[in-house]
Short mmCIF file of C-alpha atoms in Angstrom, two decimals:
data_model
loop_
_atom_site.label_atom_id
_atom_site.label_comp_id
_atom_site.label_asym_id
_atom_site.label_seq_id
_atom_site.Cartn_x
_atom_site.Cartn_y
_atom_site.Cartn_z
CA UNK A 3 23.64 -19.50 -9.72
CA UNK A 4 21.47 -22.07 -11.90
CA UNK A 5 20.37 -21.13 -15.57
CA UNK A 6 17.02 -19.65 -15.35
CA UNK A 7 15.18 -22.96 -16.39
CA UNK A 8 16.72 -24.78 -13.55
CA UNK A 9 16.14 -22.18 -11.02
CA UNK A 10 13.15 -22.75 -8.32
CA UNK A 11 12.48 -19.97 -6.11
CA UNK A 12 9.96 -19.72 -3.41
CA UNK A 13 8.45 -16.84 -2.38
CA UNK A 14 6.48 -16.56 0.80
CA UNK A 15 3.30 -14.30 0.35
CA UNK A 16 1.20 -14.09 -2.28
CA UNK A 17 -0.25 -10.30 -1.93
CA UNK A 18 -0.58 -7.32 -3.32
CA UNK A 19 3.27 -7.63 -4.03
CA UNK A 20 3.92 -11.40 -3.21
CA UNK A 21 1.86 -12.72 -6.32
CA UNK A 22 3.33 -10.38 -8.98
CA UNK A 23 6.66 -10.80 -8.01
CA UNK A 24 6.28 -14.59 -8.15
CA UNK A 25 4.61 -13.77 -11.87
CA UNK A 26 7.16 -12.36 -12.63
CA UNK A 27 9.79 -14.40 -11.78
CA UNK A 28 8.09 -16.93 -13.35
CA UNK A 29 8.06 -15.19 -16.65
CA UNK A 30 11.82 -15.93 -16.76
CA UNK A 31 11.57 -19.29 -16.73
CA UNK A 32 12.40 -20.41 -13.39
CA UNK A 33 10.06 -22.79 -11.63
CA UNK A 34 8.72 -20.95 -8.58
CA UNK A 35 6.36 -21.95 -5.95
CA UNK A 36 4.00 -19.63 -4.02
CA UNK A 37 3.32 -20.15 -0.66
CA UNK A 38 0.36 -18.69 1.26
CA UNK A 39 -1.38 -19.35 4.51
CA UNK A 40 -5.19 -19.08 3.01
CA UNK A 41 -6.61 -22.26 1.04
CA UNK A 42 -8.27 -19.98 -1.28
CA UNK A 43 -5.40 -18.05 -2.70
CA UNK A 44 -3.51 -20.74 -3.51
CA UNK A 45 -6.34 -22.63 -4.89
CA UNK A 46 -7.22 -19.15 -6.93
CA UNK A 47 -3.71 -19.04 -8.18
CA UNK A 48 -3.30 -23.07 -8.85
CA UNK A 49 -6.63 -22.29 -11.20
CA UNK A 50 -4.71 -19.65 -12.73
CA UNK A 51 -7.00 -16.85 -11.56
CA UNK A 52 -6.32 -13.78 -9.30
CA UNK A 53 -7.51 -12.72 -6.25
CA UNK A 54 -6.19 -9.42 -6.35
CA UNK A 55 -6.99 -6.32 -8.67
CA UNK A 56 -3.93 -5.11 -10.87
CA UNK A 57 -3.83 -4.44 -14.55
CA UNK A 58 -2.25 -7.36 -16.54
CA UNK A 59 -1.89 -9.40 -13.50
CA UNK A 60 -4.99 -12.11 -14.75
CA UNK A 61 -2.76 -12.54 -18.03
CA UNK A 62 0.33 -13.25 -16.79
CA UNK A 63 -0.13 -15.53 -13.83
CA UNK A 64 -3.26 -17.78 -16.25
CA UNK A 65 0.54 -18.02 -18.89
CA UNK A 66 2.39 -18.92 -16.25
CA UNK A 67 0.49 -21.41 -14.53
CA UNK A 68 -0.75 -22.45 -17.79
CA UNK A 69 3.20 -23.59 -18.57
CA UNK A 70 4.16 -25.14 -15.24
CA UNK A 71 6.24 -22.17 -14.19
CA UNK A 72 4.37 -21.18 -11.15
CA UNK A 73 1.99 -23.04 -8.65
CA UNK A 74 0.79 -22.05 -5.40
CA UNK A 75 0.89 -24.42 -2.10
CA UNK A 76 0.33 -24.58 1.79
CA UNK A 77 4.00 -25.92 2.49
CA UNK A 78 7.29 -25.39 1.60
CA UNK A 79 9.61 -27.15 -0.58
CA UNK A 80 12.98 -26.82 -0.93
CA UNK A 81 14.77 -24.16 -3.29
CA UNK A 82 17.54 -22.15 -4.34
CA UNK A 83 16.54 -18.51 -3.86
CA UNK A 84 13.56 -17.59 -0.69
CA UNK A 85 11.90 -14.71 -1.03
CA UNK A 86 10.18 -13.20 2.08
CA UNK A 87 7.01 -11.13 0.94
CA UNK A 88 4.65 -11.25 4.11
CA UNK A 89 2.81 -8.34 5.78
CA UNK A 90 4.75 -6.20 8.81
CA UNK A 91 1.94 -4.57 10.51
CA UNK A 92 2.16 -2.60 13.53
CA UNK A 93 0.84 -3.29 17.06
CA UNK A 94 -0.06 -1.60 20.14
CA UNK A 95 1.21 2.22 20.52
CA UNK A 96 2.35 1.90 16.84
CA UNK A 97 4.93 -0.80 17.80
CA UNK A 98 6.28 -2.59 14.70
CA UNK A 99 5.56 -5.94 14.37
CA UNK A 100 7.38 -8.70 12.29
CA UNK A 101 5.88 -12.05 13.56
CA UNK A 102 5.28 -13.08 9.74
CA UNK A 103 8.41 -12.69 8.90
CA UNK A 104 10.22 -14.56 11.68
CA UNK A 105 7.45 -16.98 11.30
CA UNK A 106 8.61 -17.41 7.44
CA UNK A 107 12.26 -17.31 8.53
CA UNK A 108 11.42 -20.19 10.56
CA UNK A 109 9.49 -22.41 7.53
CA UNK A 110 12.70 -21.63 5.08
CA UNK A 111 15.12 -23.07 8.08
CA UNK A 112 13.47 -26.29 7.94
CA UNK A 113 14.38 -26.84 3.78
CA UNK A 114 17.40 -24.42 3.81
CA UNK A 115 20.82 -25.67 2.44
CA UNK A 116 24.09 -24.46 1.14
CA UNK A 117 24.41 -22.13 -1.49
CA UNK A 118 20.71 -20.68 -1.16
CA UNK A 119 19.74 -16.98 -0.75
CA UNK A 120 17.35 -15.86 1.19
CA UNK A 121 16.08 -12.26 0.33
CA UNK A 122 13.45 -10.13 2.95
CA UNK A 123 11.05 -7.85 0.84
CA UNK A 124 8.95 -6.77 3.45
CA UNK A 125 8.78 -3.32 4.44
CA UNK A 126 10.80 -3.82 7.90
CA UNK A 127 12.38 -2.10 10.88
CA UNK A 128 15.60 -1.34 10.74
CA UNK A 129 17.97 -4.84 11.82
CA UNK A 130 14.94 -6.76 10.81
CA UNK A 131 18.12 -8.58 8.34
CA UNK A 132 20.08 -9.37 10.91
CA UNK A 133 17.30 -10.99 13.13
CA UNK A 134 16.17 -13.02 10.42
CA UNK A 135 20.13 -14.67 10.00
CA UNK A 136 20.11 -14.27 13.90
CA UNK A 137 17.42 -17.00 13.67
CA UNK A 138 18.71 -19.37 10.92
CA UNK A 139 22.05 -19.43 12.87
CA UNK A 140 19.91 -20.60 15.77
CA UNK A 141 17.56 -22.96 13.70
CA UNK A 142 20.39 -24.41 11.66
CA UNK A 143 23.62 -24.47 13.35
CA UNK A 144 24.78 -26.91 10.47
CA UNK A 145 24.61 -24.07 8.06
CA UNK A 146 27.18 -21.00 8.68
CA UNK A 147 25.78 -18.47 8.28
CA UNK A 148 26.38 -14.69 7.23
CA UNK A 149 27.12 -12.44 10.29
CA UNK A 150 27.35 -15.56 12.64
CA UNK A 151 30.50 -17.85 11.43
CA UNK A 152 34.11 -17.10 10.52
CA UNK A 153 35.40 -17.29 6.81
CA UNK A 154 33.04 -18.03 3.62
CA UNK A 155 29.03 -18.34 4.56
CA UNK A 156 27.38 -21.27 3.14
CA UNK A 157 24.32 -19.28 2.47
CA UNK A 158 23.12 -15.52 1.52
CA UNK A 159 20.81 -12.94 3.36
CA UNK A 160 19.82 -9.78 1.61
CA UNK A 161 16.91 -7.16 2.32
CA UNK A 162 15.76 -5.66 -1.11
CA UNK A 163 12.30 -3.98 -0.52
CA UNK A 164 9.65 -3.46 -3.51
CA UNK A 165 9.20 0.02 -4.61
CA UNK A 166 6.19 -0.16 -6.68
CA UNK A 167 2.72 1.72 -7.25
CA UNK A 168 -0.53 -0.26 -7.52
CA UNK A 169 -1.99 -0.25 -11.27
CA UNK A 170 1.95 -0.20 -12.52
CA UNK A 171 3.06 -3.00 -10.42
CA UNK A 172 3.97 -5.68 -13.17
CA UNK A 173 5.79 -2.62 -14.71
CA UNK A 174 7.66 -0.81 -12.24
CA UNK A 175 8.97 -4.38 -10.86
CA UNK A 176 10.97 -4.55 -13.49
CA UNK A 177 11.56 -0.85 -14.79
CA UNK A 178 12.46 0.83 -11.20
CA UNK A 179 15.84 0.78 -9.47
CA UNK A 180 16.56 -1.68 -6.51
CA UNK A 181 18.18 -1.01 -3.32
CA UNK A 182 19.57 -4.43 -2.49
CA UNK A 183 21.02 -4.52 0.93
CA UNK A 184 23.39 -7.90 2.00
CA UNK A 185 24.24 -9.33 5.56
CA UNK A 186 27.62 -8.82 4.00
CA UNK A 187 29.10 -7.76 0.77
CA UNK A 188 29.17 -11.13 -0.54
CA UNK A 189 25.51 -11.67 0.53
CA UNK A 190 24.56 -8.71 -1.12
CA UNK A 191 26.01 -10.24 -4.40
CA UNK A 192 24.40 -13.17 -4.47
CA UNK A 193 20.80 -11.09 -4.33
CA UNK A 194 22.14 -9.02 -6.84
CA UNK A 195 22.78 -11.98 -9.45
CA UNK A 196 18.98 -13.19 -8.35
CA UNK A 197 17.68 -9.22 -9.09
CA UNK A 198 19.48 -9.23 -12.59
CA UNK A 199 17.70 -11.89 -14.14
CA UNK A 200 14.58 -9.72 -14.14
CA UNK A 201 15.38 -6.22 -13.52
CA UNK A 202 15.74 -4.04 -15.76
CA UNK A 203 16.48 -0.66 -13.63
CA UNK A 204 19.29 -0.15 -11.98
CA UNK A 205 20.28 -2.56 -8.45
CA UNK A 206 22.25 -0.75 -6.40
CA UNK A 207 24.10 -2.83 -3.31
CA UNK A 208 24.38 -1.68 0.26
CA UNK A 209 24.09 -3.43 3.43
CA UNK A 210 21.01 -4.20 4.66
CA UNK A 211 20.19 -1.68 7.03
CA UNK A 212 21.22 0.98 4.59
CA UNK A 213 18.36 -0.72 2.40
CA UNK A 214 15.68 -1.33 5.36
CA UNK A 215 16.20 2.48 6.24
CA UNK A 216 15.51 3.47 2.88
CA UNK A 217 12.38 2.32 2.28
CA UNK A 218 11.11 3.67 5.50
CA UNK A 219 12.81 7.11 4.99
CA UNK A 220 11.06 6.65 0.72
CA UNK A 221 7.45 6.23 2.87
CA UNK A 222 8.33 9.10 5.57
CA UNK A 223 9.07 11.29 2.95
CA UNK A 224 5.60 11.14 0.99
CA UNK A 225 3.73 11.02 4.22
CA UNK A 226 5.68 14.42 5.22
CA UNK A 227 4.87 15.85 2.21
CA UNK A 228 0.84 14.67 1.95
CA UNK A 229 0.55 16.15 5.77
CA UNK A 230 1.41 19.46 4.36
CA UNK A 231 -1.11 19.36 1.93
CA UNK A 232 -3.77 17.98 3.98
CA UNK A 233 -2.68 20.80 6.53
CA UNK A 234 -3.26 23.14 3.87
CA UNK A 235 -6.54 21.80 2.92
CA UNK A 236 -7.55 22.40 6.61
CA UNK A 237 -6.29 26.14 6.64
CA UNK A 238 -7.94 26.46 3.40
CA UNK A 239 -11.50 25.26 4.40
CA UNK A 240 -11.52 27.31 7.42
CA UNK A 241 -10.66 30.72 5.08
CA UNK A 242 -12.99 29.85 2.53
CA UNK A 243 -10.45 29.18 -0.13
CA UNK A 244 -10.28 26.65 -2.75
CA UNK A 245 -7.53 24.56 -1.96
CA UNK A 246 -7.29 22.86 -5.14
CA UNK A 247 -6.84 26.31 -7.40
CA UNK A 248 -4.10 27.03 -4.54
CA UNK A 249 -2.30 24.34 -5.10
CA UNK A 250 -2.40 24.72 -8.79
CA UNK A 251 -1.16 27.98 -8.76
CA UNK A 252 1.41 27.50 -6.14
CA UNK A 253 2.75 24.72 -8.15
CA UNK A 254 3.58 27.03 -10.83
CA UNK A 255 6.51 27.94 -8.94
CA UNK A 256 9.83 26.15 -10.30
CA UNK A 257 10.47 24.88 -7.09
CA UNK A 258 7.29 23.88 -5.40
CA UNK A 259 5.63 20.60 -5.90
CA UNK A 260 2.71 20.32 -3.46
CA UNK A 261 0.83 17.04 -2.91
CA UNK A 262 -2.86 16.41 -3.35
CA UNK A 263 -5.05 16.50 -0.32
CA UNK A 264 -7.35 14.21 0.74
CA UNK A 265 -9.37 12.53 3.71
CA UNK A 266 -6.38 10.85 5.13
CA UNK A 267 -3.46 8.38 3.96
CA UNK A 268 -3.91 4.44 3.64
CA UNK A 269 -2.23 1.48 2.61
CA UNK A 270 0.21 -0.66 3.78
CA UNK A 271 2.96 1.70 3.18
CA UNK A 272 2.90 5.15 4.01
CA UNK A 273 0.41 5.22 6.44
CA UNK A 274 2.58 2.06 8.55
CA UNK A 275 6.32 2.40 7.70
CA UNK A 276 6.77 6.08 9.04
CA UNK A 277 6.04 4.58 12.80
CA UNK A 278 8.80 2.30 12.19
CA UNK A 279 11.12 5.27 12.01
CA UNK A 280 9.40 6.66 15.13
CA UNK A 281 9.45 3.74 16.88
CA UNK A 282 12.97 3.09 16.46
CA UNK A 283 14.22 6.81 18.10
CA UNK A 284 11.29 8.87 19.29
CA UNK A 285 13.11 11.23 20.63
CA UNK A 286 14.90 12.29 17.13
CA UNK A 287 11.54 12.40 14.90
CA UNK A 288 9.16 14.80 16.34
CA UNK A 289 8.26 15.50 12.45
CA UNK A 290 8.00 12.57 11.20
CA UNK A 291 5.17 11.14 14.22
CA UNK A 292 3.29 14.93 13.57
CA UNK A 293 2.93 14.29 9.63
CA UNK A 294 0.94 10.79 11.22
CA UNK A 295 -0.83 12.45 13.52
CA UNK A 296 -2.12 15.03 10.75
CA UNK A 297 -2.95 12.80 8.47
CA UNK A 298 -4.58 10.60 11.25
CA UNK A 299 -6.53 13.34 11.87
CA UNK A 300 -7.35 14.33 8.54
CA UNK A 301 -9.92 11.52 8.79
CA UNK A 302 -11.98 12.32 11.82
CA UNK A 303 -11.83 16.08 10.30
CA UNK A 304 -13.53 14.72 6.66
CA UNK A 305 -16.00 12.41 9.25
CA UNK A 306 -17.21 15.65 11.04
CA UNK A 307 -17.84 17.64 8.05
CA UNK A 308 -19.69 15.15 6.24
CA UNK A 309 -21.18 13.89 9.25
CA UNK A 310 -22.72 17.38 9.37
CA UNK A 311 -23.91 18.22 5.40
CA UNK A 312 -25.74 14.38 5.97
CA UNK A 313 -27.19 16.06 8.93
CA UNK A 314 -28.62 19.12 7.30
CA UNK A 315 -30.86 17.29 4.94
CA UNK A 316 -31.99 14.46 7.72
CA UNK A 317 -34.00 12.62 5.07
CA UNK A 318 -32.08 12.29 2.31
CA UNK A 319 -29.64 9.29 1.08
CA UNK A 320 -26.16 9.44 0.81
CA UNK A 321 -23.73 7.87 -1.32
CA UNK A 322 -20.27 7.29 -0.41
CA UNK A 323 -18.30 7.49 -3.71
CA UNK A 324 -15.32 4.85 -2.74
CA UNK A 325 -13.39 2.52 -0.51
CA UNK A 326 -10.09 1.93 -1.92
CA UNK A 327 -6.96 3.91 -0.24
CA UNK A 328 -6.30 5.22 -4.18
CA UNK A 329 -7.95 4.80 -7.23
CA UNK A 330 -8.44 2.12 -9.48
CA UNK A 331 -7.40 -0.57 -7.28
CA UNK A 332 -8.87 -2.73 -4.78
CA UNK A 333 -6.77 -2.60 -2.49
CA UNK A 334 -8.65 -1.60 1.58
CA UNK A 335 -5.79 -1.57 3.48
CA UNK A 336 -5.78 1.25 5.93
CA UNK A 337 -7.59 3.16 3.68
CA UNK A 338 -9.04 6.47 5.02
CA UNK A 339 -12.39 6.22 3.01
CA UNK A 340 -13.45 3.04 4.18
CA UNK A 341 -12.54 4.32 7.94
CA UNK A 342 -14.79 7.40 6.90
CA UNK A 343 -17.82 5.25 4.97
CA UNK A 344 -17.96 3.04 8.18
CA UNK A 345 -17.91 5.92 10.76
CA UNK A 346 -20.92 7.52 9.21
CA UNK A 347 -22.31 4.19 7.94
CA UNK A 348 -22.20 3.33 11.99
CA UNK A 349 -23.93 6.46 12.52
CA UNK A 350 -26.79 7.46 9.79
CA UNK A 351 -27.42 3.58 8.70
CA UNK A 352 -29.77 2.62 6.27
CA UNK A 353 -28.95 6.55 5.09
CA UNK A 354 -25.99 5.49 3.56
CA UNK A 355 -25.19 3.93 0.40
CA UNK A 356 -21.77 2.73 -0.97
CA UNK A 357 -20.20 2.84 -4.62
CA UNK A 358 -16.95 0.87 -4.81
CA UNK A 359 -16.56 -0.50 -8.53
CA UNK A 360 -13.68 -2.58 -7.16
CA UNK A 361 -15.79 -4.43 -4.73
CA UNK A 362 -18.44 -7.00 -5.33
CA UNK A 363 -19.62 -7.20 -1.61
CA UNK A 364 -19.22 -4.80 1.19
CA UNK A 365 -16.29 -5.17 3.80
CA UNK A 366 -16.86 -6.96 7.11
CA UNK A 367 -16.37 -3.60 8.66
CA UNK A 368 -20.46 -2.78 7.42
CA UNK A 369 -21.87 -5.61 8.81
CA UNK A 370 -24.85 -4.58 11.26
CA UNK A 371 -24.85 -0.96 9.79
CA UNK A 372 -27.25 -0.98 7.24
CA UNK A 373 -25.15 0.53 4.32
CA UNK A 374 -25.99 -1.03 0.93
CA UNK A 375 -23.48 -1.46 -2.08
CA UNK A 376 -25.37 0.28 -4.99
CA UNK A 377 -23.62 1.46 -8.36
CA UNK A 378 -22.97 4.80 -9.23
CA UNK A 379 -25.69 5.46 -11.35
CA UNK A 380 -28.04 4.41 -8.89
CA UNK A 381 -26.43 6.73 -6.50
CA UNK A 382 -26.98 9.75 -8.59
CA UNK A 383 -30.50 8.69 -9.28
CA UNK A 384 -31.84 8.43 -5.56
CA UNK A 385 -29.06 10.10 -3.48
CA UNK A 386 -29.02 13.60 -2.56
CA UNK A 387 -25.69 13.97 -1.17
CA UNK A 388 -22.47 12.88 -2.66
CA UNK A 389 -19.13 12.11 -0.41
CA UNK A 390 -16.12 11.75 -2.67
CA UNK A 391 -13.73 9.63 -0.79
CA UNK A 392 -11.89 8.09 -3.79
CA UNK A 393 -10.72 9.36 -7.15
CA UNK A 394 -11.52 6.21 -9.36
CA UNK A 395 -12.10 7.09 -13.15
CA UNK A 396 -15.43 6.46 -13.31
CA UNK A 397 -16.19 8.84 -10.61
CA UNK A 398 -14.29 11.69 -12.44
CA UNK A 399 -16.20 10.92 -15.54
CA UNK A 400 -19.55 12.15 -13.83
CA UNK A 401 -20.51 15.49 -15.66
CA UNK A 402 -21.78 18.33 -14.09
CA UNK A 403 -25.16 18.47 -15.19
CA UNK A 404 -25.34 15.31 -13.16
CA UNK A 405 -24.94 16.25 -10.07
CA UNK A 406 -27.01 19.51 -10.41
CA UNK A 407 -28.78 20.05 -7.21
CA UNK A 408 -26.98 17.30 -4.97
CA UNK A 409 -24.84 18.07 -1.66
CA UNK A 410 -21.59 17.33 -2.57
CA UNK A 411 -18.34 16.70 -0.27
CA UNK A 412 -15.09 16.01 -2.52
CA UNK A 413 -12.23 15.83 -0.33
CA UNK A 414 -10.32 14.74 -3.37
CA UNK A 415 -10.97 17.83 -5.87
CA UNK A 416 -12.28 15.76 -8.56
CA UNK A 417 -15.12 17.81 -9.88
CA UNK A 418 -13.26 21.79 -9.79
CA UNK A 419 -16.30 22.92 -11.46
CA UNK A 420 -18.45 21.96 -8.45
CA UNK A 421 -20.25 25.14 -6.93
CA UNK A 422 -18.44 25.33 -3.27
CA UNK A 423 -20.23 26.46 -0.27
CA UNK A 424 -18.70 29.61 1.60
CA UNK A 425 -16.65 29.36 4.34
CA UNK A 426 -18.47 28.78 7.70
CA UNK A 427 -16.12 31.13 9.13
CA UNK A 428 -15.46 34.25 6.95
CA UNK A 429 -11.81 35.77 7.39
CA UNK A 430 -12.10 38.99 9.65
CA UNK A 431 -9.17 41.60 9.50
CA UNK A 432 -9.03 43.49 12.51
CA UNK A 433 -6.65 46.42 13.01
#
């Protein structure tokens, strides 16, 4: 492969992992080209600017912009290294879909040549690899390529998903370990050499449906593992126990680690990728499809109770203390408090008020409802009732003797020295 000056690399998608991988790369050197779909991202990122929340991110792309190492574009060019970073949502009855990737596979066939790797970073069902060269070998039947011609391939295929948390992003895409999965061996290489150049975790090879399965099985995992504390949360409410001291004690157990409880589970991670699994053999993951379903319900569960403490004080205002699926970002994807905001924003209207300090407008999803964005101190200057949904800082910071006399509802056990209602429905011992 090229020395690191001399290296252009395209990346396709420039999201909430797109953009800071491209950064990234960029950092090293290399010349790389983002490619988006939307005329205002790439005219954001051609400014230098962000469009997307994440700490450090403003810095590095204005540097690298600022020094000709990364600029942002409609089209395609041609390139030595493709890297695939576009959504893979999921359709009807949960049904995986990866349209934007075979869509992306389809713009890199047009500019592809020999000796270039192309590397999938989407979060993927299992094969997803393999149809991508399935389609290059159609596109380009000039090209062999891996998994579809005899002897050496004249290009490489590799699946090597991200593995990051938002607010650490820029960090932990260089600090954490890759799982780099290859067509073939050789293919699998090639990614590695790309990886190397700036990674400094470990990259582990595999093929690529070792590395497709486990992302999904990383993302099954931690959705397991939050239904059983939103389970607990449920059995807890219902016994009048605080769940939160529970699960502080319990965790002083060597070996018990219980997850924090909340209304639900968002993003584009772990509340898609489990279906994938499910999806691909739903007769073999019965647990896996009833940790989504209870954390799916989680949400209507926190819409009915709060629906119900707005309804006891009919006149009052109510502010809905975040949007984002976790705190400090802005990131809205599937996020369970903006599903719960616009249920009872849909329902109470003009009654309810939203405080997102990561938004400077309200979602779409308001429109027609009557919900107003207002800051937090205005919220606990005329609202009566407070619904934590998120656990942003500046929510935590909110003493005590400020919400003195106010109906609050914090699914996310932010304030444990909040006075807490008794249980609707005392625990009766009979016998």
């Amino acid at each position: 492969m090229v020395s690191d000056s001399e290296l252009k690399v395209v990346v396709l998608g420039l999201g909430y992992i797109g953009l800071p991988t491209a950064a990234v790369i960029a950092r090293t050197g290399a010349k790389v080209l983002g490619v988006d779909v939307h005329p205002h991202v790439v005219e954001t990122v051609n400014s230098g600017k962000v469009h997307i929340e994440e700490i450090d991110l403003d810095g590095l792309v204005s540097g690298v912009v600022a020094r000709g190492n990364l600029r942002a574009s409609l089209q395609i060019e041609p390139a030595d290294v493709f890297v695939i970073a576009v959504p893979t949502p999921f359709g009807e009855n949960h049904a995986p879909d990866i349209g934007y990737v075979l869509k992306a596979a389809t713009n890199v066939a047009v500019v592809l040549k020999a000796g270039d790797v192309v590397i999938l970073e989407s979060t993927s069902p299992v094969g997803t690899t393999e149809k991508v060269a399935e389609l290059l070998a159609q596109l380009r039947p000039d090209l062999r390529i891996p998994g579809h011609c005899t002897g050496s391939a004249d290009v490489a295929i590799a699946y090597c998903p991200e593995r990051v948390l938002p607010g650490r992003i820029l960090v932990e895409l260089i600090d954490n370990d890759r799982v780099i999965g290859g067509v073939t061996p050789r293919c699998a290489r090639k990614a590695l050499q790309f990886y190397r150049r700036f990674v400094r975790g470990a990259c582990v090879t595999t093929s690529a449906k070792a590395a497709e399965m486990t992302k999904l099985a990383e993302n099954a995992f931690r959705d397991v593992n939050i239904a059983f504390a939103n389970e607990l949360s449920l059995v807890a409410d219902r016994m009048g126990v605080d769940v939160w001291e529970v699960i502080r004690l319990a965790n002083r157990h060597p070996r018990v680690n219980i997850l924090s409880p909340g209304p639900g589970v968002g993003g584009h991670c772990i509340a898609v990728d489990p279906w994938f699994l499910v999806n691909a053999a739903p007769d073999r993951t019965p647990l896996i499809r009833t940790a989504r379903e209870v954390n799916d319900g989680k949400v209507e569960h926190v819409i009915a109770e709060a629906a119900a403490l707005v309804e006891s004080r009919p006149h009052g205002r109510v502010a809905c203390l975040g949007l984002a699926f976790k705190a400090n970002i802005d990131d809205f994807r599937e996020s369970p408090a903006l599903k719960v905001a616009e249920a009872l924003a849909r329902r109470f209207g003009e009654r309810i008020t939203i405080v997102e300090p990561y938004a400077a407008a309200l979602p779409a999803a308001f429109d027609g409802t009557g919900a107003t964005l207002i800051d937090v101190d205005a919220a606990l200057e005329d609202c009566e009732t407070l619904v934590v949904l998120v656990d942003h800082d500046v929510f935590r910071s909110i003493p005590l003797d400020e919400r003195v006399g106010k109906q609050v509802y914090d699914t996310r056990g932010i304030w444990p020295d909040q006075p807490r209602p008794a249980a609707a429905e005392p625990l009766r011992l009979v016998g």
